[in-house]
CSV table of N, CA, C and O in Angstrom, one decimal:
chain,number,residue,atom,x,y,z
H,1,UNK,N,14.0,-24.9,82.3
H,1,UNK,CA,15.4,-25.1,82.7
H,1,UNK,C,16.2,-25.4,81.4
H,1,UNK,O,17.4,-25.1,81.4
H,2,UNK,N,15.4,-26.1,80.0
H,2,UNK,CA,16.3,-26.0,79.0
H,2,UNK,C,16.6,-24.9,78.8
H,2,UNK,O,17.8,-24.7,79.1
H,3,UNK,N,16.0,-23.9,78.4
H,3,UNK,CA,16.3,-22.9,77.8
H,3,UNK,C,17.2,-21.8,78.6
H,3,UNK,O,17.7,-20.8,78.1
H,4,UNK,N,17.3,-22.0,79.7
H,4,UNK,CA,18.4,-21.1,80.4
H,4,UNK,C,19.6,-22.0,80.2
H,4,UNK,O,20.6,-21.5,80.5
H,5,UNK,N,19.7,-23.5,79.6
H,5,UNK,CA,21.0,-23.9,79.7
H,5,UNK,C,21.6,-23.7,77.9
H,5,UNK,O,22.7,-23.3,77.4
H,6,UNK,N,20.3,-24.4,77.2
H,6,UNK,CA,20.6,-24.4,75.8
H,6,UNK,C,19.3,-23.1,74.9
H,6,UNK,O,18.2,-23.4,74.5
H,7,UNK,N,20.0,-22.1,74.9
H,7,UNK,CA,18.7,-20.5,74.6
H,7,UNK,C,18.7,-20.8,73.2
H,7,UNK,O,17.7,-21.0,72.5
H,8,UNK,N,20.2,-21.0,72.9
H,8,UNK,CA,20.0,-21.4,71.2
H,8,UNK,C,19.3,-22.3,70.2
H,8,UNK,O,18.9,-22.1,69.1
H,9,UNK,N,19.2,-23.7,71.1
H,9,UNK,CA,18.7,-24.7,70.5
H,9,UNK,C,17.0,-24.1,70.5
H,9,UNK,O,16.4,-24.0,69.4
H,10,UNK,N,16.5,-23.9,71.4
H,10,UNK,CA,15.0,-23.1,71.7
H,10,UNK,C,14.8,-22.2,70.4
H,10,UNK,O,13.9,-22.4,69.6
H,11,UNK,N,15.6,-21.2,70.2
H,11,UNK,CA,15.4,-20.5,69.1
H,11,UNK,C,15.7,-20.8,67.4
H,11,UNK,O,15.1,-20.3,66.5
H,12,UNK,N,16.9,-21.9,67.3
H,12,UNK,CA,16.9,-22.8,66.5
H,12,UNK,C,16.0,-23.1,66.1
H,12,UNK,O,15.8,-22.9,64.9
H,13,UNK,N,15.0,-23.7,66.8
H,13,UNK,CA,13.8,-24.9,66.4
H,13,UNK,C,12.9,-24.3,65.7
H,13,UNK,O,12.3,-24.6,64.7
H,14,UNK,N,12.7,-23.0,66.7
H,14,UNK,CA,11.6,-22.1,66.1
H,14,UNK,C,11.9,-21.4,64.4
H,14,UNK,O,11.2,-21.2,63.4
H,15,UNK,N,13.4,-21.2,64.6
H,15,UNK,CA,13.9,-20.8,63.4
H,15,UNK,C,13.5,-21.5,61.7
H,15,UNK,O,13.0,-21.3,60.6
H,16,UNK,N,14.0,-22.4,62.3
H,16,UNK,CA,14.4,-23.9,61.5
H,16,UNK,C,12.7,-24.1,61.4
H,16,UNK,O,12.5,-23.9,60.2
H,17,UNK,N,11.6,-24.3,61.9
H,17,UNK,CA,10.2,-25.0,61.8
H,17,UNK,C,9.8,-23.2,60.7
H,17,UNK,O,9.1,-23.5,59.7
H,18,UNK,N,10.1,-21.9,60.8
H,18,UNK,CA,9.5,-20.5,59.8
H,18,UNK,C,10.1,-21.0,58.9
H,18,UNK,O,9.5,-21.3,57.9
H,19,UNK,N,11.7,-21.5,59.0
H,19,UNK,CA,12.1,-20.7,57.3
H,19,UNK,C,12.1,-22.2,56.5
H,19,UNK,O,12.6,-22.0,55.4
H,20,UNK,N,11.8,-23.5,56.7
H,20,UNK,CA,12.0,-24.6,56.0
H,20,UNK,C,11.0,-24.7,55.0
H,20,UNK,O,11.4,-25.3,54.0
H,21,UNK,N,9.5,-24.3,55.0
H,21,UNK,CA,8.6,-23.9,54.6
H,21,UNK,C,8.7,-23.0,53.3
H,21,UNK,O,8.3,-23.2,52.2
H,22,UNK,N,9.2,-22.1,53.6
H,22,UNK,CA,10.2,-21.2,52.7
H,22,UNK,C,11.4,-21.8,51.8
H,22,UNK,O,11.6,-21.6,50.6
H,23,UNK,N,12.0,-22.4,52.4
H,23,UNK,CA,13.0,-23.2,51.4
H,23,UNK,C,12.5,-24.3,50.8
H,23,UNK,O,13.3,-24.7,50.0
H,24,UNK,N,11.6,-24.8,50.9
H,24,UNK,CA,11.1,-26.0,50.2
H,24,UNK,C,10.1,-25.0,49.1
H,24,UNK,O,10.0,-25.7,48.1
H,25,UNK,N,9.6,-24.2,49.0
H,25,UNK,CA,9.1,-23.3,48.0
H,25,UNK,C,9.9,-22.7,46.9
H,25,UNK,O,9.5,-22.5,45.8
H,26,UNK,N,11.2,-22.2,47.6
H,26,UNK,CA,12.3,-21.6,46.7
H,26,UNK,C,12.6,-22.6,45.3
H,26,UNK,O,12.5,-22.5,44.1
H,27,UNK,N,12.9,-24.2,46.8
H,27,UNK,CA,13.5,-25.1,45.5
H,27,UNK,C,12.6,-25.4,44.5
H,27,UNK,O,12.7,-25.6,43.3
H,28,UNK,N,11.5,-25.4,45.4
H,28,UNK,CA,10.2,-26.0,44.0
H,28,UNK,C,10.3,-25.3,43.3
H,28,UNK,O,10.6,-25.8,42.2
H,29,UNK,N,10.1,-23.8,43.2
H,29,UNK,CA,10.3,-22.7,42.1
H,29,UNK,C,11.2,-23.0,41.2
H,29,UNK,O,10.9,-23.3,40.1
H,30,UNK,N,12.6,-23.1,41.6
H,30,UNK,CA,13.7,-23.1,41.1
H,30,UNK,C,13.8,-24.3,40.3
H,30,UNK,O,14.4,-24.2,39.2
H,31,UNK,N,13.2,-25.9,40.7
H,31,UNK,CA,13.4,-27.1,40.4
H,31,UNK,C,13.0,-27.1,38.7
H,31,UNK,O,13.5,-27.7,37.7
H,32,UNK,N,11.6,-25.9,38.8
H,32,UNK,CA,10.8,-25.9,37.7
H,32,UNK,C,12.0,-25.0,36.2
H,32,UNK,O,11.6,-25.3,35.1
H,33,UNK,N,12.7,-24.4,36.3
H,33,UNK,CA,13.8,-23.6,35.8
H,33,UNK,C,14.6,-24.6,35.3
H,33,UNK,O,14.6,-24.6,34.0
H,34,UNK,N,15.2,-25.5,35.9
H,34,UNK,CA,16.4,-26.2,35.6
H,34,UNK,C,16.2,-26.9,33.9
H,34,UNK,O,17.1,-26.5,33.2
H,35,UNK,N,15.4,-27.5,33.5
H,35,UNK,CA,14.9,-27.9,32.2
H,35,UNK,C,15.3,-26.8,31.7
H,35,UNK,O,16.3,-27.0,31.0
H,36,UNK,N,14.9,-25.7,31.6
H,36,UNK,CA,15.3,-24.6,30.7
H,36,UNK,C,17.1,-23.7,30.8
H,36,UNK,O,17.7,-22.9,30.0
H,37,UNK,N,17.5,-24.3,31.9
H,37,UNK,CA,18.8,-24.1,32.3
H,37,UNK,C,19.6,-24.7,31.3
H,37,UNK,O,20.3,-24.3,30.4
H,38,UNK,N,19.1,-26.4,31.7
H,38,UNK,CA,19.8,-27.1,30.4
H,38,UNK,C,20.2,-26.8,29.2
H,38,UNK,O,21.2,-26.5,28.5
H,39,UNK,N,18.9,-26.9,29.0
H,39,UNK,CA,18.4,-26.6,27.3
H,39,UNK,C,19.5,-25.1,27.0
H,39,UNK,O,20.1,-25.0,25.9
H,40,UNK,N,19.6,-24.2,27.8
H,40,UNK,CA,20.4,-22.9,27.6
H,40,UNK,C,21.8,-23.2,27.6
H,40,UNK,O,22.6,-22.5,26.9
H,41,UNK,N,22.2,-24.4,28.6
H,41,UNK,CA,23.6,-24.3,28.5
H,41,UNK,C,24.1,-25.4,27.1
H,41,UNK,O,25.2,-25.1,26.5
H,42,UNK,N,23.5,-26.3,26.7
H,42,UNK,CA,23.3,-27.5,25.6
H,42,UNK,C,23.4,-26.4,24.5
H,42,UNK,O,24.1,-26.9,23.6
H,43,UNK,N,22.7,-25.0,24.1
H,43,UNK,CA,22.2,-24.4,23.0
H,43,UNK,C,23.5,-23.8,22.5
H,43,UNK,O,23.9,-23.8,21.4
H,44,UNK,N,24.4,-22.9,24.3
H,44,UNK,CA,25.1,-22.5,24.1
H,44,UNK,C,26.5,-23.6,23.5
H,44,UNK,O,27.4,-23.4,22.7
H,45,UNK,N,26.3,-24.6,24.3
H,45,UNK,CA,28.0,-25.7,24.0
H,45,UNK,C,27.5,-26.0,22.3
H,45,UNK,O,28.5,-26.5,21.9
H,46,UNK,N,26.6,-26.1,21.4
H,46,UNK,CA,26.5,-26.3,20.3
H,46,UNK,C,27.2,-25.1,19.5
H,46,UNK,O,28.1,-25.1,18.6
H,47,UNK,N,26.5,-24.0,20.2
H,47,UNK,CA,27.0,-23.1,19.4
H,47,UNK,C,28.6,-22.7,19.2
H,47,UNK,O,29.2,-22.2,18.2
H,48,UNK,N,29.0,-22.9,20.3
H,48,UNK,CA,30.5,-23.2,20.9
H,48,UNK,C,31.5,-24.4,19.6
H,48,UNK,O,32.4,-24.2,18.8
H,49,UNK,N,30.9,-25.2,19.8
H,49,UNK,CA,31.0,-26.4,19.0
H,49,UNK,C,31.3,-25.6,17.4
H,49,UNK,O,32.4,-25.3,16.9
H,50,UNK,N,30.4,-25.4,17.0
H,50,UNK,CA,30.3,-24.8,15.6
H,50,UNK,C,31.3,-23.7,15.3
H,50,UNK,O,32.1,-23.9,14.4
H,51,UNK,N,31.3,-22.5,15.9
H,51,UNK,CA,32.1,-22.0,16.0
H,51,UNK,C,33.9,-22.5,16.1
H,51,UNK,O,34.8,-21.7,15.7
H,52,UNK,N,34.2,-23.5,16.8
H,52,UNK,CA,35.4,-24.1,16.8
H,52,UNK,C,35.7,-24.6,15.3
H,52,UNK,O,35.0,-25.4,14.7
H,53,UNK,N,37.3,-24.0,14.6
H,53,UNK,CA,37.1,-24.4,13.6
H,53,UNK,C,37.4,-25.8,13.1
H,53,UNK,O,38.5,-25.8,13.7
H,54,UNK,N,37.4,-26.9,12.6
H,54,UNK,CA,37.5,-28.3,12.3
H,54,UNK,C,38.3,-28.2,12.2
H,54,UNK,O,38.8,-27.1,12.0
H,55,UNK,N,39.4,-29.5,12.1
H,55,UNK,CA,40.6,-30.4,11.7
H,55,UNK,C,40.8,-30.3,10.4
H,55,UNK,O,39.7,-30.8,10.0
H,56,UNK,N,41.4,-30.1,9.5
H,56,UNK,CA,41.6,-30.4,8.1
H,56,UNK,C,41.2,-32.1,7.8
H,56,UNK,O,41.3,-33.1,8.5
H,57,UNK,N,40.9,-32.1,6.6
H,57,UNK,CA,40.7,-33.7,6.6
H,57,UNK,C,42.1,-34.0,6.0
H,57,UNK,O,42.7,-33.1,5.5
H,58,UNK,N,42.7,-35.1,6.1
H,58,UNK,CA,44.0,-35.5,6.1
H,58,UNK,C,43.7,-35.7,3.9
H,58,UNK,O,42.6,-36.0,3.3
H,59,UNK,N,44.7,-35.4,3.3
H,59,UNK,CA,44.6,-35.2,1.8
H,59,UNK,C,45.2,-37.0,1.7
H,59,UNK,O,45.2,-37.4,0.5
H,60,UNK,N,45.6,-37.7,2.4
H,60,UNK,CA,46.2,-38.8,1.8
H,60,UNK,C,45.3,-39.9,1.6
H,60,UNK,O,44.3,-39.9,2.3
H,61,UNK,N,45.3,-41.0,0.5
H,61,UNK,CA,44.6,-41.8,0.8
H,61,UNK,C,44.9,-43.3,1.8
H,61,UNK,O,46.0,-43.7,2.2
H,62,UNK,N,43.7,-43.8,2.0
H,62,UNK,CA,44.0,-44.9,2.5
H,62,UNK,C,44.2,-46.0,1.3
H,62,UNK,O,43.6,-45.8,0.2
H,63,UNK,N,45.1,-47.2,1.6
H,63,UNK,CA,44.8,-48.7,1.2
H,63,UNK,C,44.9,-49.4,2.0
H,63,UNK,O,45.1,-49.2,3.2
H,64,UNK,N,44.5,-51.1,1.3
H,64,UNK,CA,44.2,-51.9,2.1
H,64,UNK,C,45.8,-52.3,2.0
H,64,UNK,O,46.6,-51.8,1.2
H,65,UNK,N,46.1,-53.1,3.1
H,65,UNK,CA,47.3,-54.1,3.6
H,65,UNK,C,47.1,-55.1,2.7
H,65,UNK,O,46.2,-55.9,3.1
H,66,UNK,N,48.0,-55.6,1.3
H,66,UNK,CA,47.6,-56.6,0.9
H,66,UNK,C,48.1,-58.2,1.8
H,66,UNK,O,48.0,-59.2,1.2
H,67,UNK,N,48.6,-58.1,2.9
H,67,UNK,CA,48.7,-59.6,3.9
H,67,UNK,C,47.5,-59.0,4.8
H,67,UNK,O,46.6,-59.5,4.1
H,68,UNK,N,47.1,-58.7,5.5
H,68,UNK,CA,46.2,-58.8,6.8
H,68,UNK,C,45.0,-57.6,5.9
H,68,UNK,O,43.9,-57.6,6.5
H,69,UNK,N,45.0,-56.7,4.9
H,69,UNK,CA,43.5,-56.3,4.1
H,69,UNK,C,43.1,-55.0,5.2
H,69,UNK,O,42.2,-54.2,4.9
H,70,UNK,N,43.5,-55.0,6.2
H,70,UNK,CA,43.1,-53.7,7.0
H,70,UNK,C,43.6,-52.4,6.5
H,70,UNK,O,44.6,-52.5,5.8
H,71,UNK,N,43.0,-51.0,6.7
H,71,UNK,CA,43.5,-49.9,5.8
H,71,UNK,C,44.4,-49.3,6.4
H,71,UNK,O,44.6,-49.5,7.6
H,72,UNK,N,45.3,-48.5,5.8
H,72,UNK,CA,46.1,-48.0,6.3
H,72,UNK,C,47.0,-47.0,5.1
H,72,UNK,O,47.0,-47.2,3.9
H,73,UNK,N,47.6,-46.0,5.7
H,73,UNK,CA,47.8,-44.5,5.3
H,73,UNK,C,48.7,-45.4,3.6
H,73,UNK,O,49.2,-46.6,3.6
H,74,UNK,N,48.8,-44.6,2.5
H,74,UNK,CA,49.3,-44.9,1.2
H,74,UNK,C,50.5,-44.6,1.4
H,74,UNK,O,51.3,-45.3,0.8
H,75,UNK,N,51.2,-43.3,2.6
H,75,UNK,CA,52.4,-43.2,2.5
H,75,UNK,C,53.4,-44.4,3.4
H,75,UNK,O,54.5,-44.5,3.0
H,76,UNK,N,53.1,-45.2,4.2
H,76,UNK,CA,52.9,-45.7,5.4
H,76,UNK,C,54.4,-47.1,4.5
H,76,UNK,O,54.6,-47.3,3.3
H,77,UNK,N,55.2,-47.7,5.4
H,77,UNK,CA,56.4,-48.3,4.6
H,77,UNK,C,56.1,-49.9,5.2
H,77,UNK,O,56.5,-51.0,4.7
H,78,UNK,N,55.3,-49.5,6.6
H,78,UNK,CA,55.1,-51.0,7.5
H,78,UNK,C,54.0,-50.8,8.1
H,78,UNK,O,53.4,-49.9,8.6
H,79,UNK,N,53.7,-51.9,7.8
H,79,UNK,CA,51.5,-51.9,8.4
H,79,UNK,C,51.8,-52.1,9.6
H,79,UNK,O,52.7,-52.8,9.9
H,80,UNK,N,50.8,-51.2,10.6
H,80,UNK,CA,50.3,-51.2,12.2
H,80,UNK,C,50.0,-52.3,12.5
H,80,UNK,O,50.0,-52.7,13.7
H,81,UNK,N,49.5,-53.1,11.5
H,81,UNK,CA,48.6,-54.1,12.0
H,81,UNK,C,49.6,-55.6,12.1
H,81,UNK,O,49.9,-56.2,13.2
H,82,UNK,N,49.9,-56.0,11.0
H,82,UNK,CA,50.4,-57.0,10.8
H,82,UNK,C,52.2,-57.5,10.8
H,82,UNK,O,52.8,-58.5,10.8
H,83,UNK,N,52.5,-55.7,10.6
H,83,UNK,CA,54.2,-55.5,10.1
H,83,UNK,C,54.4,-55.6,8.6
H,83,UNK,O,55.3,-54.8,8.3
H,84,UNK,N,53.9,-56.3,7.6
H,84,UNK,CA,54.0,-55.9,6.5
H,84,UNK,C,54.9,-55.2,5.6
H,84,UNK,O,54.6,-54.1,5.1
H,85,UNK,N,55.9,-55.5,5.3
H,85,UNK,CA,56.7,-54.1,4.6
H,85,UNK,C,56.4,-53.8,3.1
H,85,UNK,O,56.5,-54.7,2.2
H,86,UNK,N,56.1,-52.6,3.1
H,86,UNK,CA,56.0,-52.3,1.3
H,86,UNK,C,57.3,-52.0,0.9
H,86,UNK,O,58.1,-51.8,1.8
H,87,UNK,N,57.5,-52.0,0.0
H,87,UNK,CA,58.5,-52.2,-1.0
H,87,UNK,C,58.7,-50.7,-2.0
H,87,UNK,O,58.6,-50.7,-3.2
H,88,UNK,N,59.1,-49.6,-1.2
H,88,UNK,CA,59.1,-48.5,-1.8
H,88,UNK,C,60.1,-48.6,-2.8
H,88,UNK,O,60.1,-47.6,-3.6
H,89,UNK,N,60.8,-49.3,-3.1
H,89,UNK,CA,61.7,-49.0,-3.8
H,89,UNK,C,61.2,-49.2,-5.5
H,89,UNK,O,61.9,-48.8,-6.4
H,90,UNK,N,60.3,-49.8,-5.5
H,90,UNK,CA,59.8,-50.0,-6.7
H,90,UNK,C,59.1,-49.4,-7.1
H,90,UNK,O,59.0,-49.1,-8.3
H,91,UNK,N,58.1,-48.9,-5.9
H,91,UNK,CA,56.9,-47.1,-6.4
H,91,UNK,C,58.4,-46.0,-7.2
H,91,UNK,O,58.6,-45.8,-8.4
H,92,UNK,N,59.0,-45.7,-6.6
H,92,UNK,CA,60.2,-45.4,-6.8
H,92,UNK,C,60.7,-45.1,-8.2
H,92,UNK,O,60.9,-44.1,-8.8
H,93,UNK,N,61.1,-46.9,-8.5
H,93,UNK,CA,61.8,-46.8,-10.2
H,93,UNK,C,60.5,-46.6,-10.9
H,93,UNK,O,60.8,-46.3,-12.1
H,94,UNK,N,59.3,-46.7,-10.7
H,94,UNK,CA,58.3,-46.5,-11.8
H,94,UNK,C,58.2,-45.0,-11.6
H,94,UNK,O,58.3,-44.4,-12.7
H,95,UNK,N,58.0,-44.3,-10.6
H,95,UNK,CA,57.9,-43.3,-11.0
H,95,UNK,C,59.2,-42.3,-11.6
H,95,UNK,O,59.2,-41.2,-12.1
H,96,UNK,N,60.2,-43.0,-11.4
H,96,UNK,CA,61.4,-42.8,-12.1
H,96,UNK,C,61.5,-42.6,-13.8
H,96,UNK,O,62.0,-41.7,-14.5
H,97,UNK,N,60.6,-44.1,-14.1
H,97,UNK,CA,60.8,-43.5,-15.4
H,97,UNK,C,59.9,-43.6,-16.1
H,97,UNK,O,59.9,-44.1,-17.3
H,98,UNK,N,58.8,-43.1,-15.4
H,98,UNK,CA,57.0,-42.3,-15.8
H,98,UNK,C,58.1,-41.1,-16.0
H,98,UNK,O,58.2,-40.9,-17.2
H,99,UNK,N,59.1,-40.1,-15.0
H,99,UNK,CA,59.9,-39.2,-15.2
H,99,UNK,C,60.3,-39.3,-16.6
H,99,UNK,O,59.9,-38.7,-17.6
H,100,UNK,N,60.9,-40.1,-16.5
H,100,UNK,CA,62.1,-40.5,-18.3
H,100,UNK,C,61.2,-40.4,-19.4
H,100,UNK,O,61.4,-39.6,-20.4
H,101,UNK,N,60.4,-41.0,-19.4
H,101,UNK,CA,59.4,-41.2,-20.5
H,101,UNK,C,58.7,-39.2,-20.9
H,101,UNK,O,58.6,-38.6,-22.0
H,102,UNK,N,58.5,-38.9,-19.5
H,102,UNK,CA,58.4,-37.5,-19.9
H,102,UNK,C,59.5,-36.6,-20.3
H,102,UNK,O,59.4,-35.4,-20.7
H,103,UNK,N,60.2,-37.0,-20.2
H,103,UNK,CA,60.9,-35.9,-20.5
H,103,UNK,C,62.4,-36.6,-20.6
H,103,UNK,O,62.3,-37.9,-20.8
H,104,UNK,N,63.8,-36.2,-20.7
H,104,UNK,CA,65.1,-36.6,-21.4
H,104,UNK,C,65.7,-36.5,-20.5
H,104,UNK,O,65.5,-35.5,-19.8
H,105,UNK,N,66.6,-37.4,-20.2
H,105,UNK,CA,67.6,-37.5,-19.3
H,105,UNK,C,68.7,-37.2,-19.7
H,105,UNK,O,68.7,-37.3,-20.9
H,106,UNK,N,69.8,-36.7,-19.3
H,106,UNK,CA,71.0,-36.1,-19.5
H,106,UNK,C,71.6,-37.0,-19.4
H,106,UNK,O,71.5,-37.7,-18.3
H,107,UNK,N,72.9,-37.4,-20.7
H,107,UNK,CA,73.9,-38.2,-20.3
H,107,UNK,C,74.8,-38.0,-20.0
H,107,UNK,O,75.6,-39.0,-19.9
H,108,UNK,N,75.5,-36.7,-19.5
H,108,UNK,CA,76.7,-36.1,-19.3
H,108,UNK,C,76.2,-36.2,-17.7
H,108,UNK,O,76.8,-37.0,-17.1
H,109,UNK,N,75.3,-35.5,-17.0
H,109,UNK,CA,74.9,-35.4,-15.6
H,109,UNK,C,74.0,-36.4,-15.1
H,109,UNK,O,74.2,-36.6,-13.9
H,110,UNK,N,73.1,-37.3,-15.7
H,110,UNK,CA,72.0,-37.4,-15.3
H,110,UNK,C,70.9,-37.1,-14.8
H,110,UNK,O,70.1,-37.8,-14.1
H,111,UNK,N,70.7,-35.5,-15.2
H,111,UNK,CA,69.5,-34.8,-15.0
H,111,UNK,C,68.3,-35.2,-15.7
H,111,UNK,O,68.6,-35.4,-16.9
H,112,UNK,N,66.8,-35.4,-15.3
H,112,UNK,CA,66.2,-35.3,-16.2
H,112,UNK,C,65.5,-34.0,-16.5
H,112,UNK,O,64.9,-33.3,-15.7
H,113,UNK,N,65.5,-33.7,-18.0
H,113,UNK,CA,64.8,-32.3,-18.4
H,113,UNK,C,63.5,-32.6,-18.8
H,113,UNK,O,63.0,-33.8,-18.9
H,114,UNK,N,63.0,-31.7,-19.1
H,114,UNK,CA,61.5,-31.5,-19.7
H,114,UNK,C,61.8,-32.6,-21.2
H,114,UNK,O,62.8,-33.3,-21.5
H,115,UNK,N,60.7,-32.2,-21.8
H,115,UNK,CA,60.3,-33.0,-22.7
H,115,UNK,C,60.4,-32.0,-23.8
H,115,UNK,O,59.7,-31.1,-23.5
H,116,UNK,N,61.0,-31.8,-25.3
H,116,UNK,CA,61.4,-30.9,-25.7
H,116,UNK,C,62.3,-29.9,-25.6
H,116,UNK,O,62.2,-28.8,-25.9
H,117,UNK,N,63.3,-30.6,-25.2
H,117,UNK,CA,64.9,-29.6,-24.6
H,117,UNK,C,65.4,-30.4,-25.4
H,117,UNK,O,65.3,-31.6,-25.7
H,118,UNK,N,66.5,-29.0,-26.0
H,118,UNK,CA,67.5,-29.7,-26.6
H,118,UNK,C,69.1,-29.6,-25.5
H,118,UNK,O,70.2,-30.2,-25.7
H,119,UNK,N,68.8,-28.8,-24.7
H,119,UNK,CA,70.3,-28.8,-24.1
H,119,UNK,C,70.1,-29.1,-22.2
H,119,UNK,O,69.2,-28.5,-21.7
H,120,UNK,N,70.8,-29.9,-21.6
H,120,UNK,CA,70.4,-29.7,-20.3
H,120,UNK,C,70.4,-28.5,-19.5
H,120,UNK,O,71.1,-27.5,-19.8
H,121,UNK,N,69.5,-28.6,-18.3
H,121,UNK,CA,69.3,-27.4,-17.9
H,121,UNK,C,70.6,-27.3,-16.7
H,121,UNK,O,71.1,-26.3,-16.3
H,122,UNK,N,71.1,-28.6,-16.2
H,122,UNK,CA,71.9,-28.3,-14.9
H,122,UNK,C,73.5,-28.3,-16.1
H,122,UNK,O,74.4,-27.5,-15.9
H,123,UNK,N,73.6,-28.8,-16.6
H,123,UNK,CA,74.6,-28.8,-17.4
H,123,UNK,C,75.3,-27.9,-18.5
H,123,UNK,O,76.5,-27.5,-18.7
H,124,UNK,N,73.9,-27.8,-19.5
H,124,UNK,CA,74.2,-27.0,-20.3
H,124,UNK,C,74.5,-28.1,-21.8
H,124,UNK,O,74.5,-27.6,-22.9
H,125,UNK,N,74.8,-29.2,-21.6
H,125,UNK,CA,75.0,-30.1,-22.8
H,125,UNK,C,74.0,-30.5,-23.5
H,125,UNK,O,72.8,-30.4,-23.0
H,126,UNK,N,74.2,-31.0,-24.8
H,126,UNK,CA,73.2,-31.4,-26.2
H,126,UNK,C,72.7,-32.9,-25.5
H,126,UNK,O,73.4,-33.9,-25.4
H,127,UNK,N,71.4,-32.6,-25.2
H,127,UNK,CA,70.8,-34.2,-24.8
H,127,UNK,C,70.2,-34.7,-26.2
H,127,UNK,O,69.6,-35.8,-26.3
């Protein structure tokens, strides 16, 4: 009387009891694969990797923060860390007249020229 009310569940069962047997064999097959799946997709994202080209390394140097000693970029005016202000103005006049010393300043303009000029270059006058 089941099976004239539920035909499908009857053939279900039988279905389900052939092919489970079968699917429990596929996965085992298949389970044994996976290790080498890995290893194939791992081989390729390396290679992937490699091929991507790098970041430039940044050309600046670091120093330390002389108040709090943590590093931080040489161009940098206020430390991240502590607030700190450098004092550019004095990198500044030294390298100002590291300039002077090389080379002649103009007193008509205040250009500085090379080192071995007799006349300025923005001016034209006898330095």
């Amino acid at each position: 009387m089941h099976e004239t009310i539920w035909p499908g569940i009857a053939s279900l069962g039988i279905l389900t009891s052939f092919l489970l047997p079968i699917f429990f064999f596929i996965a085992l097959i298949m389970s044994l694969f996976i290790p080498f799946w890995i290893l194939r997709i791992r081989r390729e994202l390396i290679e992937i990797n490699q091929k991507t080209p790098r970041k430039k390394e940044s050309t600046l140097q670091d120093i330390r923060c002389p108040d709090c000693a943590e590093l931080i970029l040489e161009m940098a005016r206020v430390c991240k860390h502590c607030g700190y202000r450098f004092d550019r103005d004095k990198e500044e006049k030294k390298e100002k007249e590291d300039r002077l010393q090389r080379g002649k300043q103009c007193s008509f303009c205040g250009c500085i020229n090379e080192a071995g000029k007799e006349r300025c270059a923005k001016c034209g006058q006898p330095l």
